[in-house]
CSV table of C-alpha atoms in Angstrom, one decimal:
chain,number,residue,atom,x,y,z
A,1,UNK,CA,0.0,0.0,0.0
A,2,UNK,CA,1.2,3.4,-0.8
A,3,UNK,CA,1.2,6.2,1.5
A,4,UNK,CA,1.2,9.8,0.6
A,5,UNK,CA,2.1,12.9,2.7
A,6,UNK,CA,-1.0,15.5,3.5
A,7,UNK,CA,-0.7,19.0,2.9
A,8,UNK,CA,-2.5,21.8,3.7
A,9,UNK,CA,-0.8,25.0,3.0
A,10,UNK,CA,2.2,25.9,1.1
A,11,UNK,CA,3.3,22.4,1.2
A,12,UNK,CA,3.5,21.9,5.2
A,13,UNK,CA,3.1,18.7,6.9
A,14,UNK,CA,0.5,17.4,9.1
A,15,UNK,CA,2.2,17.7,11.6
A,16,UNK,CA,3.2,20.8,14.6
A,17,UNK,CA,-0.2,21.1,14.3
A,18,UNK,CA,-0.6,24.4,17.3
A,19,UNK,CA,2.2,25.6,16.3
A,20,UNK,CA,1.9,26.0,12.2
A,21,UNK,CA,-1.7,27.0,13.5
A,22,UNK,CA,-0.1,30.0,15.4
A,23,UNK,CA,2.3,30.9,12.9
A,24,UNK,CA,-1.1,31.4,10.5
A,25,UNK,CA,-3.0,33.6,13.2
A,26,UNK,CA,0.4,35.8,14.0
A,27,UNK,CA,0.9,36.2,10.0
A,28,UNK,CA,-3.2,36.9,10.0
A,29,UNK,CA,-2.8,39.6,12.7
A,30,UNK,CA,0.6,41.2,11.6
A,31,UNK,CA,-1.2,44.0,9.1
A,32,UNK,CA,-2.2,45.3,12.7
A,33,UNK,CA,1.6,45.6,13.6
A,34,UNK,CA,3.1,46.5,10.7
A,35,UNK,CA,4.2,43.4,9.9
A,36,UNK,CA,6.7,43.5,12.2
A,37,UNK,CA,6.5,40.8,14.4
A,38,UNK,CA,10.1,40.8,15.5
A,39,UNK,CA,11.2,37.6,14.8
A,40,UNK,CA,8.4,35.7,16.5
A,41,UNK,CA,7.1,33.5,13.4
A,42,UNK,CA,8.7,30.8,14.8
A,43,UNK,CA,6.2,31.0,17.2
A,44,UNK,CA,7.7,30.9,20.3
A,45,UNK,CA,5.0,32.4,23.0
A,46,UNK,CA,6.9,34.1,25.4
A,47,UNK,CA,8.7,35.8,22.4
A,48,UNK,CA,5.6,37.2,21.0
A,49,UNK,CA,5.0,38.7,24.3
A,50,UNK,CA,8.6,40.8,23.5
A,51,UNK,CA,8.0,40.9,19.7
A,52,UNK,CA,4.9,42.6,19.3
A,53,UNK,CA,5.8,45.7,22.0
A,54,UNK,CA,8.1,47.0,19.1
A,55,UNK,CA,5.6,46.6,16.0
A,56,UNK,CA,2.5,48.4,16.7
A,57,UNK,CA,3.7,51.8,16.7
A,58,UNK,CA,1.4,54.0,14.2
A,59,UNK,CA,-0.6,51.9,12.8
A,60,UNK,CA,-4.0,53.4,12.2
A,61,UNK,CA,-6.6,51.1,12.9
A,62,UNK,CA,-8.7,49.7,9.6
A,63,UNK,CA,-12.5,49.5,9.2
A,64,UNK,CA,-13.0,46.0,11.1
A,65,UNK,CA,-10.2,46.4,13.4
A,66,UNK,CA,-10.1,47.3,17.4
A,67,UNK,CA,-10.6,50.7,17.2
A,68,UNK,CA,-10.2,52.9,20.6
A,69,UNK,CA,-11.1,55.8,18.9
A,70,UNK,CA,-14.5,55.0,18.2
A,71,UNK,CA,-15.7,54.5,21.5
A,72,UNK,CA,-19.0,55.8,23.0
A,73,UNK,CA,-19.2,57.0,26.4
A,74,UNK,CA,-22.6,56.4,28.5
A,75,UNK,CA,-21.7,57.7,31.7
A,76,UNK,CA,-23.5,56.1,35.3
A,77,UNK,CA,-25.1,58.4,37.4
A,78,UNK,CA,-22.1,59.4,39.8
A,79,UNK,CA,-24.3,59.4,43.1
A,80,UNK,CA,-25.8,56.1,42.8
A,81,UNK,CA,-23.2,54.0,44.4
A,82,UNK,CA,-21.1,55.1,47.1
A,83,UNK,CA,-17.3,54.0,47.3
A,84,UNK,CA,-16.6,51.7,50.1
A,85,UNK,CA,-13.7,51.5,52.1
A,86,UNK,CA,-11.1,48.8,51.3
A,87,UNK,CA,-11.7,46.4,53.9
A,88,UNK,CA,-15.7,46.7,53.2
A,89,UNK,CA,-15.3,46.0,49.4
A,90,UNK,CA,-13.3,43.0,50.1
A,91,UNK,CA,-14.9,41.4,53.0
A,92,UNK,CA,-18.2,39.5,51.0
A,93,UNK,CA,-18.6,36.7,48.2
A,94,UNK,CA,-19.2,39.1,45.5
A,95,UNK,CA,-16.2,41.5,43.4
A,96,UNK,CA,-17.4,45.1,44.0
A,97,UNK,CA,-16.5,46.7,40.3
A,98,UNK,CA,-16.4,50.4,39.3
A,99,UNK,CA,-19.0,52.1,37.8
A,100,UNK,CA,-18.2,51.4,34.7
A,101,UNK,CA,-16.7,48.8,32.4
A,102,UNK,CA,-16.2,48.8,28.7
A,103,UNK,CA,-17.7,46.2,26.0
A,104,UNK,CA,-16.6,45.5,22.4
A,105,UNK,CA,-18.0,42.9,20.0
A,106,UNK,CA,-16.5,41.4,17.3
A,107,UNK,CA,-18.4,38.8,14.3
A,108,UNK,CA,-16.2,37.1,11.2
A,109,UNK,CA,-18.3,38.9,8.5
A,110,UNK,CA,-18.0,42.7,9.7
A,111,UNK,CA,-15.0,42.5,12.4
A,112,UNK,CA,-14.6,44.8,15.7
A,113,UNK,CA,-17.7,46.9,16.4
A,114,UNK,CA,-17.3,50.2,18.0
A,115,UNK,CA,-16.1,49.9,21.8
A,116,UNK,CA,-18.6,51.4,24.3
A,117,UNK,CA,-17.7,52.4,27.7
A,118,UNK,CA,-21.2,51.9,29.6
A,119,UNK,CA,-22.4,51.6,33.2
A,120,UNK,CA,-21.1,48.0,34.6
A,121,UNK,CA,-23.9,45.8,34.7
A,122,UNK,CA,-25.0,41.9,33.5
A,123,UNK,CA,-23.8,40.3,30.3
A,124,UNK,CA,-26.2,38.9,28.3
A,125,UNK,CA,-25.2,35.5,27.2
A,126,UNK,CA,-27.2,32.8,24.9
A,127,UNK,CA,-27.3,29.1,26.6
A,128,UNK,CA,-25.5,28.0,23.2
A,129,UNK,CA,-22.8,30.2,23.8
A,130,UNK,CA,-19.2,28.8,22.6
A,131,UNK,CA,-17.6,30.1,25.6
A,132,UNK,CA,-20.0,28.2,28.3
A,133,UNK,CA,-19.2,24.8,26.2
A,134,UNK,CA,-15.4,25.1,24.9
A,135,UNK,CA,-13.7,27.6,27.1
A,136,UNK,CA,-13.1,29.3,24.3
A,137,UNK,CA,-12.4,32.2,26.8
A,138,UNK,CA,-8.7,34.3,27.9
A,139,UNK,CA,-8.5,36.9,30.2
A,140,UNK,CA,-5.9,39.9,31.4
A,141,UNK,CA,-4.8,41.0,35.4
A,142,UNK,CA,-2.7,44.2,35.5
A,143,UNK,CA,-3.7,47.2,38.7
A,144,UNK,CA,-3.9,50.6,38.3
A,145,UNK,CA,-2.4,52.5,41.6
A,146,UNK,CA,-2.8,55.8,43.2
A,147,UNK,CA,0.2,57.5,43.9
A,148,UNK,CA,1.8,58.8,46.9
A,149,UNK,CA,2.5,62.0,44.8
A,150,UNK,CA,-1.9,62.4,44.0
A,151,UNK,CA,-1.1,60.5,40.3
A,152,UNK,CA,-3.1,57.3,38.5
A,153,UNK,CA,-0.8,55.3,37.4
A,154,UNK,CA,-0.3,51.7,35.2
A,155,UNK,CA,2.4,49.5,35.7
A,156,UNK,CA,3.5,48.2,32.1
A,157,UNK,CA,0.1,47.6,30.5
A,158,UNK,CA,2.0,46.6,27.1
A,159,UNK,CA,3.1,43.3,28.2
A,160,UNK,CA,-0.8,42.7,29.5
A,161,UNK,CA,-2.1,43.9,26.3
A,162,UNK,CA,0.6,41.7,24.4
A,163,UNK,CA,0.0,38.2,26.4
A,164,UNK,CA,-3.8,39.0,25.9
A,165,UNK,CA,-3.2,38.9,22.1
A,166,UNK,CA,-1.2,36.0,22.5
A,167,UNK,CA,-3.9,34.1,24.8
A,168,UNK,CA,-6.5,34.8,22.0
A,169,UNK,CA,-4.4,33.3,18.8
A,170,UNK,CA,-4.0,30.1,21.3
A,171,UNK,CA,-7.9,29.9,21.5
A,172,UNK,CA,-9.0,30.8,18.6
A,173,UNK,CA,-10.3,34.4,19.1
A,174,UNK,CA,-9.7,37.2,17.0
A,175,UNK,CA,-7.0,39.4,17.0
A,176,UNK,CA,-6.5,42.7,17.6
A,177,UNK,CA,-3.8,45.8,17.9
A,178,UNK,CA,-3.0,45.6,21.5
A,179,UNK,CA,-2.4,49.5,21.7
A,180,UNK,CA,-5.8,50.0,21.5
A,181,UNK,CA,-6.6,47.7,24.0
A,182,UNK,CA,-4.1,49.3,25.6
A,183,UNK,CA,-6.1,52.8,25.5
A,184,UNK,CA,-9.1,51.1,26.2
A,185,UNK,CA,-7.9,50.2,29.5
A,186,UNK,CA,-6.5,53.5,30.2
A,187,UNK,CA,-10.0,55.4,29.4
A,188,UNK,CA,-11.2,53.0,31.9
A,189,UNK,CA,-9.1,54.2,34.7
A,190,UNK,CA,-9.1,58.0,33.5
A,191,UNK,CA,-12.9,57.8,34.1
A,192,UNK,CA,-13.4,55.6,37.3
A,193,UNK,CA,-10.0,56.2,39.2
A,194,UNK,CA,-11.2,59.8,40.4
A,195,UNK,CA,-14.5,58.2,42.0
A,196,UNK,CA,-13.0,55.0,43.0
A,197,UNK,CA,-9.4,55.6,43.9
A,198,UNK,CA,-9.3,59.1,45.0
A,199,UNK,CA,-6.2,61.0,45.9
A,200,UNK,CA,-7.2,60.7,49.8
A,201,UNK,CA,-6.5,57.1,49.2
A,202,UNK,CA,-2.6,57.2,48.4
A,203,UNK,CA,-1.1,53.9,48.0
A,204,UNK,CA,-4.3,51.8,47.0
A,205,UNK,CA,-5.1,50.4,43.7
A,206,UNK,CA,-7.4,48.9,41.5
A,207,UNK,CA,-7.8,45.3,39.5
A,208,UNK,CA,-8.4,45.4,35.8
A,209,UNK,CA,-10.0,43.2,34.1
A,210,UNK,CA,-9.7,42.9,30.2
A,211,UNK,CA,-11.3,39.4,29.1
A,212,UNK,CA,-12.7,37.9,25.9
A,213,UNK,CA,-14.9,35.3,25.5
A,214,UNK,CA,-16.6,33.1,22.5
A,215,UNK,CA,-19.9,34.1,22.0
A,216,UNK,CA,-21.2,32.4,18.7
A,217,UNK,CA,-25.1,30.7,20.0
A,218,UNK,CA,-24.3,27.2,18.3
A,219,UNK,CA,-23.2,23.7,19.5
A,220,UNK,CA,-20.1,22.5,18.1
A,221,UNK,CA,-16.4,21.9,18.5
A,222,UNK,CA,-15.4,24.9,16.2
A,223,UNK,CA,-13.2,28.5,16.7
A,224,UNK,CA,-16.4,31.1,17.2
A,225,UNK,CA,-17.6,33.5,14.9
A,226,UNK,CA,-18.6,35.9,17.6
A,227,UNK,CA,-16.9,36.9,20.4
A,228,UNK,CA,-17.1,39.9,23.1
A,229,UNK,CA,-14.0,41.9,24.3
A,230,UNK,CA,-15.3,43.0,28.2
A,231,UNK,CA,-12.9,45.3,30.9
A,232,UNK,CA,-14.1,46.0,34.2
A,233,UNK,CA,-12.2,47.3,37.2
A,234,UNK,CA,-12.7,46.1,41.0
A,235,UNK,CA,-11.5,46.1,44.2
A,236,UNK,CA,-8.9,43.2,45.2
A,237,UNK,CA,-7.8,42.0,48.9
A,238,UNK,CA,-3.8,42.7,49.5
A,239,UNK,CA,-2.2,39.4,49.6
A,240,UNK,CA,1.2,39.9,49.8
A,241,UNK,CA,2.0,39.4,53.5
A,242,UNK,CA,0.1,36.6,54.8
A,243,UNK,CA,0.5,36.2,58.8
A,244,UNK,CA,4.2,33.9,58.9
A,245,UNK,CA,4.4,34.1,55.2
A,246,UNK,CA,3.3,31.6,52.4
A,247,UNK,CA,3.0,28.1,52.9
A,248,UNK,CA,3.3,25.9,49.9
A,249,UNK,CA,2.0,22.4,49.5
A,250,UNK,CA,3.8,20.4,47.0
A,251,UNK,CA,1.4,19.2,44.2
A,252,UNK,CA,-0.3,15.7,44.4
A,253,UNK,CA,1.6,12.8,42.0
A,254,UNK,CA,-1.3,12.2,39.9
A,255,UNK,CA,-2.0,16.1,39.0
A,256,UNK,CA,-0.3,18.4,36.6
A,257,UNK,CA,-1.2,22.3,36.3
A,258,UNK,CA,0.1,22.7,33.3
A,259,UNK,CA,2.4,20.8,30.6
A,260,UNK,CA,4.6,20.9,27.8
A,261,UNK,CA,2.7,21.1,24.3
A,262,UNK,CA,-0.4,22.7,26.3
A,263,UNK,CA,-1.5,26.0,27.0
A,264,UNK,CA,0.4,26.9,30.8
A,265,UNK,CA,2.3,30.4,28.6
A,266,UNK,CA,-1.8,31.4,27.8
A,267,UNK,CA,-3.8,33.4,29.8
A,268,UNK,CA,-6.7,31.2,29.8
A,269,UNK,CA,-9.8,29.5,32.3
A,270,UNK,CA,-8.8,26.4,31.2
A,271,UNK,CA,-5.7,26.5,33.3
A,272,UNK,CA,-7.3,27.6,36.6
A,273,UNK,CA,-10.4,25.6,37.1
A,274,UNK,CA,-9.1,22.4,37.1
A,275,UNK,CA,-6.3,23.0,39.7
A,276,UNK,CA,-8.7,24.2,42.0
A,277,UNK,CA,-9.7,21.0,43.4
A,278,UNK,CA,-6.1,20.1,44.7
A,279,UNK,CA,-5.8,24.0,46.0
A,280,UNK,CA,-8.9,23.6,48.0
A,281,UNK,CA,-7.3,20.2,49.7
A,282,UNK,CA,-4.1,22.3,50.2
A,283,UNK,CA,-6.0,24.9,52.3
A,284,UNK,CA,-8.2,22.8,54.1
A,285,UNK,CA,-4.9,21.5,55.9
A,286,UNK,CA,-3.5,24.8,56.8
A,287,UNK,CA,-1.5,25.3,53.2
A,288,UNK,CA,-1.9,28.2,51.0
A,289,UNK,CA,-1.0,27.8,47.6
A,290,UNK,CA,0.5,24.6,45.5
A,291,UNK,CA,3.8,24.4,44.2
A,292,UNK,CA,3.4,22.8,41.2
A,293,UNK,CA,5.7,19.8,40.1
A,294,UNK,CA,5.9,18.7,36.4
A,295,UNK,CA,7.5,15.5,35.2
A,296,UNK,CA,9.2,12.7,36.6
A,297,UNK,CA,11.6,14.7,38.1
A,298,UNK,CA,9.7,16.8,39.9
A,299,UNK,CA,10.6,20.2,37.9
A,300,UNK,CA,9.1,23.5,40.6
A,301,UNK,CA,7.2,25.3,38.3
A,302,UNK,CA,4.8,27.6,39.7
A,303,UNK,CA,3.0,28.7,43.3
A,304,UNK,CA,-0.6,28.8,42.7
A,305,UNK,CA,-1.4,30.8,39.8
A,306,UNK,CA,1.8,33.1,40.6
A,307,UNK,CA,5.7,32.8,39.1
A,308,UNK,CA,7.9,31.3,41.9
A,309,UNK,CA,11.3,32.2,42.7
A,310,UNK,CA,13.8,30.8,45.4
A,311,UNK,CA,16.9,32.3,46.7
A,312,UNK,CA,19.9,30.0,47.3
A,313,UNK,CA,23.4,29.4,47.4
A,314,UNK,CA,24.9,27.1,44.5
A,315,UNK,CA,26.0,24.0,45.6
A,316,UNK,CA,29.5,24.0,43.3
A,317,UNK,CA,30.4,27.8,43.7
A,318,UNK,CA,28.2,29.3,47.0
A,319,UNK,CA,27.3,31.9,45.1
A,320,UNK,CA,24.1,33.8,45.6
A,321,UNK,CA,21.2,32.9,42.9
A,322,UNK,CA,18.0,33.8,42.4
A,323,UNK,CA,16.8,30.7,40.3
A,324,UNK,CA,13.0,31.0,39.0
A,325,UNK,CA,11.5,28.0,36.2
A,326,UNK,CA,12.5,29.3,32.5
A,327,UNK,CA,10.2,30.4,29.7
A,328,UNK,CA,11.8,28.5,27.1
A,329,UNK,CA,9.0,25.0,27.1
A,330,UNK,CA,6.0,27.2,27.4
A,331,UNK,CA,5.1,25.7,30.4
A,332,UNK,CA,4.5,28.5,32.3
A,333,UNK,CA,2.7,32.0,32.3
A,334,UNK,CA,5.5,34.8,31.3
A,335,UNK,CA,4.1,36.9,34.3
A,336,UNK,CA,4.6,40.5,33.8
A,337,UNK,CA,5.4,41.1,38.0
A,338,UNK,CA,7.9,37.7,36.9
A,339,UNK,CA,9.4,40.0,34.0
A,340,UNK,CA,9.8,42.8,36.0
A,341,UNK,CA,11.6,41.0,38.9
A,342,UNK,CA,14.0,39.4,37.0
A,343,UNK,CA,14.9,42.7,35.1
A,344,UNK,CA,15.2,44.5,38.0
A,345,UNK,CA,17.2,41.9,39.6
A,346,UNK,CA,19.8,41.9,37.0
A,347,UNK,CA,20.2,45.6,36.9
A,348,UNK,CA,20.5,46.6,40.0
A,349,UNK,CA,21.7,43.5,42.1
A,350,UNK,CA,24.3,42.5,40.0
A,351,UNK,CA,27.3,43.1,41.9
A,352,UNK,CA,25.4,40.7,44.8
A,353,UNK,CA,23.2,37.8,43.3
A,354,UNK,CA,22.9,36.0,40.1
A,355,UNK,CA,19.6,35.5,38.1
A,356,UNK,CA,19.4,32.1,36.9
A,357,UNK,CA,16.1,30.6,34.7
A,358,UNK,CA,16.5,26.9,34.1
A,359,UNK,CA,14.8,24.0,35.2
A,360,UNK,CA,15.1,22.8,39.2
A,361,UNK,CA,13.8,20.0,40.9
A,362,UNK,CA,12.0,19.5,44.3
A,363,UNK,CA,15.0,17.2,45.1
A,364,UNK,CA,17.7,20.4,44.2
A,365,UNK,CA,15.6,22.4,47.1
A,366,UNK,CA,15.6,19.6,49.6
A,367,UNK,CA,19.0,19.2,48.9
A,368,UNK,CA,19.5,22.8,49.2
A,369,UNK,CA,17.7,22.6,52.6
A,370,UNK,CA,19.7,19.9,54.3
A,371,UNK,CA,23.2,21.8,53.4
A,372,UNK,CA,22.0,25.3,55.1
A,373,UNK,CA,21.9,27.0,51.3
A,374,UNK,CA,18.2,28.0,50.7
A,375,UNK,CA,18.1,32.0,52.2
A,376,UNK,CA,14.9,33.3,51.0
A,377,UNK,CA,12.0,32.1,48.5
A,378,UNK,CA,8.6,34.2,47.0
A,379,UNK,CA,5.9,33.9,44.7
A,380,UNK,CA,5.3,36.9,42.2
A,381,UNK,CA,2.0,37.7,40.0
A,382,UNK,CA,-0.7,40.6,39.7
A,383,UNK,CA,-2.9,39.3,42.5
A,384,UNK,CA,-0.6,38.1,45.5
A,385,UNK,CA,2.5,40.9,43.8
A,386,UNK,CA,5.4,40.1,45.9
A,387,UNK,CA,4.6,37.3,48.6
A,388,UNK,CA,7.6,36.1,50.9
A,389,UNK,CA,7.2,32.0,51.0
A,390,UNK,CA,7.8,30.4,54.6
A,391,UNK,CA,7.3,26.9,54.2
A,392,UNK,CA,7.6,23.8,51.2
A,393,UNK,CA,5.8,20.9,52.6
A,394,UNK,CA,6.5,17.6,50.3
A,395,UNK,CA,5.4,14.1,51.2
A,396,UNK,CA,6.0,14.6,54.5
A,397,UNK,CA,8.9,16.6,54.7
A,398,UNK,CA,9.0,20.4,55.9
A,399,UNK,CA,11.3,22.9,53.9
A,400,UNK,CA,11.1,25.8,56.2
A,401,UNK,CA,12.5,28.8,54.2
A,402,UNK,CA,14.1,31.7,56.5
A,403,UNK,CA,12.0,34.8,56.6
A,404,UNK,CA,14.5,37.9,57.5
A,405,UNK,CA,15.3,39.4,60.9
A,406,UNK,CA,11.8,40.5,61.0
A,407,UNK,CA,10.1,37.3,60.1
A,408,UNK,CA,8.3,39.0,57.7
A,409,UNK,CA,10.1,39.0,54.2
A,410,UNK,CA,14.0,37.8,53.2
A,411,UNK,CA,15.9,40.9,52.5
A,412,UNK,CA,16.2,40.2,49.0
A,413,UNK,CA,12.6,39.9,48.6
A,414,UNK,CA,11.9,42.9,50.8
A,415,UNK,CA,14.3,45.1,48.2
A,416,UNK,CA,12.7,43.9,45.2
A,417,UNK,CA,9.1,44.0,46.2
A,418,UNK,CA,10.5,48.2,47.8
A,419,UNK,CA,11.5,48.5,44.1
A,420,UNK,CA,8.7,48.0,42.3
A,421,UNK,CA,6.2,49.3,44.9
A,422,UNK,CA,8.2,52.7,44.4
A,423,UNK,CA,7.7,52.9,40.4
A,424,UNK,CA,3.8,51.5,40.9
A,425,UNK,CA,3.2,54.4,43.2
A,426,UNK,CA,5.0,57.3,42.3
A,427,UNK,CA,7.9,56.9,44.8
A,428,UNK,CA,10.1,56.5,41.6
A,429,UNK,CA,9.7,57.8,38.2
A,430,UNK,CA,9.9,55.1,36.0
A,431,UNK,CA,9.0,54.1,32.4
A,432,UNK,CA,7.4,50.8,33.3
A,433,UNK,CA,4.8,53.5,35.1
A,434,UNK,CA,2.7,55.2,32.7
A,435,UNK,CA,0.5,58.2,34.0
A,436,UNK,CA,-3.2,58.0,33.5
A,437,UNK,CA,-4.7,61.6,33.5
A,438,UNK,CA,-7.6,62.2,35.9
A,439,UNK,CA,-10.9,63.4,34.4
């Protein structure tokens, strides 16, 4: 019996199927950046993420595309809901959002609609919708802050708008210029942050929510026609400095997060609702977060849904390193609080500490423990930002990491999360801080 090869454009193989897929979506989407995608068409992920900061610079947007210059502005009646304090807005079952959010539809045939900022209220969803069937759904988390000098402020919203454009080419939603979700977010803040984060509330902030979700009303395993593009901001509880610091509970043999060949560098539900189940067994016995194992050799990956990073002392050389799981295997989410810590790690602790990304095992940190050499360990990511880690329990065995003087934070830590805090709020002018005027 002969065999031939199957082909299905320009003479590729059946084979690499995601990622000849994403080559075609980047190449699809490229107009939008002027083509320049910076080297990314071999599809690496976490490269897109850097490619696509440097192409989208004047590009006008088309009839069809995202366009943050039509939007239409129905503004809420300002004295209809009060602001509550912090503790209030955080202390129930249910997110308390802004007044407002902002909502943009998008079909095949005619492409993005006009974007409408509008008072925050229900969606309205058919029961055939794809993304209630598929999880044809991806999602954003980036803050806005109020400054300790009376300024709004965004902490890189490029790299947010960028992965966001990545998460939707990986599930088959449409693309779009992330500069103008990029200003979408920003009228967001420029019209609630007065209201909801006003300058008698210095050093508080706000979570944003870009998402996009499948809304074509028909059954059937198939990329939607319709979708919705939805942003809404809300208060968020501080969880950076839980009482004696993070406790991690290795995760179970018989459950991976995410894997190689999936979807962990993506944005998306699908990788959050199924680790919930081992999450809610880690609490239950005094643990706060899983660190996540991958492989048969145990590869630390991440904490929760946040990047992990320990501090130890090399077993050949006793030099300082800040080791954190690499990019490389899209395996895991290329955080933008991740990013930013490494960066800032290798330009300004250089002379002290070496940033190392590569692959550990949980054996390399019990090692690490029983020869004195682990000093510090945290988990970084939007939600828990900057979150000193205390304790690794795995099958049966206690790491207990040291937590500073204070027993609060490592000193490392302490400098790094000082850093970044200072650019989010004003402390420090800094380029990874844009300004968002007030209205």
């Amino acid at each position: 019996m002969s065999h031939t090869t199957a082909t299905h454009r320009s003479g590729e193989q059946d084979v690499d199927l995601t990622s000849s897929g994403l080559e075609h979506r980047i190449a699809e989407v490229s107009p939008l950046l002027n083509g320049n995608t910076n080297g990314v068409n071999g599809v690496h992920p976490n490269g897109l993420t850097n490619g696509l900061t440097n192409g989208t610079n004047g590009h006008t947007p088309k009839s069809g595309e995202l366009d943050a210059s039509k939007l239409t502005i129905e503004l809420a009646d300002p004295n209809a809901r009060q602001v509550p304090d912090e503790a209030t807005a955080c202390s129930g079952t249910e997110t308390i959002c802004t007044d407002h959010m902002i909502t943009c539809t998008w079909k095949v045939s005619s492409g993005w609609e006009a974007p409408a900022l509008k008072p925050y209220g229900p969606l309205s969803l058919m029961p055939t919708a794809s993304v209630l069937h598929y999880a044809t759904e991806c999602f954003e988390g980036l803050k806005c802050f109020r400054g300790f000098d009376g300024k709004l402020r965004l902490f890189r919203p490029n790299l947010n708008a960028n992965r966001m454009l990545m998460s939707t080419l990986r599930i088959s939603l449409p693309g779009f210029n992330p500069e103008e979700l990029e200003k979408l977010i920003a009228k967001l803040v420029e019209v609630d942050g007065p209201k909801w984060l006003p300058k008698s509330r210095p050093g508080s902030f706000l979570y944003l929510r870009p998402a996009m979700i499948g809304t074509q009303p028909q059954l059937g395993v198939q990329a939607p026609k319709e979708a919705l593009l939805f942003i809404t901001a809300s208060f968020m509880p501080r969880m950076d400095a839980p009482a004696g610091g993070m406790k991690l509970h290795t995760s179970p043999e018989d459950q991976v997060r995410a894997w190689v060949g999936g979807f962990g560098y993506a944005k998306v539900g699908a990788n959050y609702g199924p680790s919930l189940l081992a999450t809610n067994e880690a609490r239950a016995r005094g643990f706060g977060q899983i660190l996540w194992l991958y492989g048969p050799n145990g590869e630390c990956t991440e904490a929760g849904a946040s990047n992990f990073f320990i501090l130890w002392r090399a077993k050949e050389t006793g030099k300082l390193q800040l080791v954190t799981a690499p990019l490389d295997d899209r395996l895991i989410l290329d955080g933008v609080t991740r990013r930013s810590c490494v960066e800032l790690a290798r330009e300004r602790l250089a002379g002290e500490l070496e940033v190392v990304e590569r692959k550990y095992t949980i054996d390399e940190v019990l090692e690490a423990d029983k020869e004195g050499r682990i000093v510090e360990a945290f988990a970084a990511g939007t939600a828990f930002f900057i979150c000193p880690v205390s304790l690794i329990h795995h099958r049966g065995v206690e790491v207990k990491i040291p937590m500073g003087k204070t027993g609060e934070s490592g000193m490392y830590t302490a400098k790094i999360k000082g850093w970044l805090k200072d650019i989010m709020y004003g402390n420090e002018q800094h380029p990874w801080g844009p300004v968002v005027t007030d209205q």
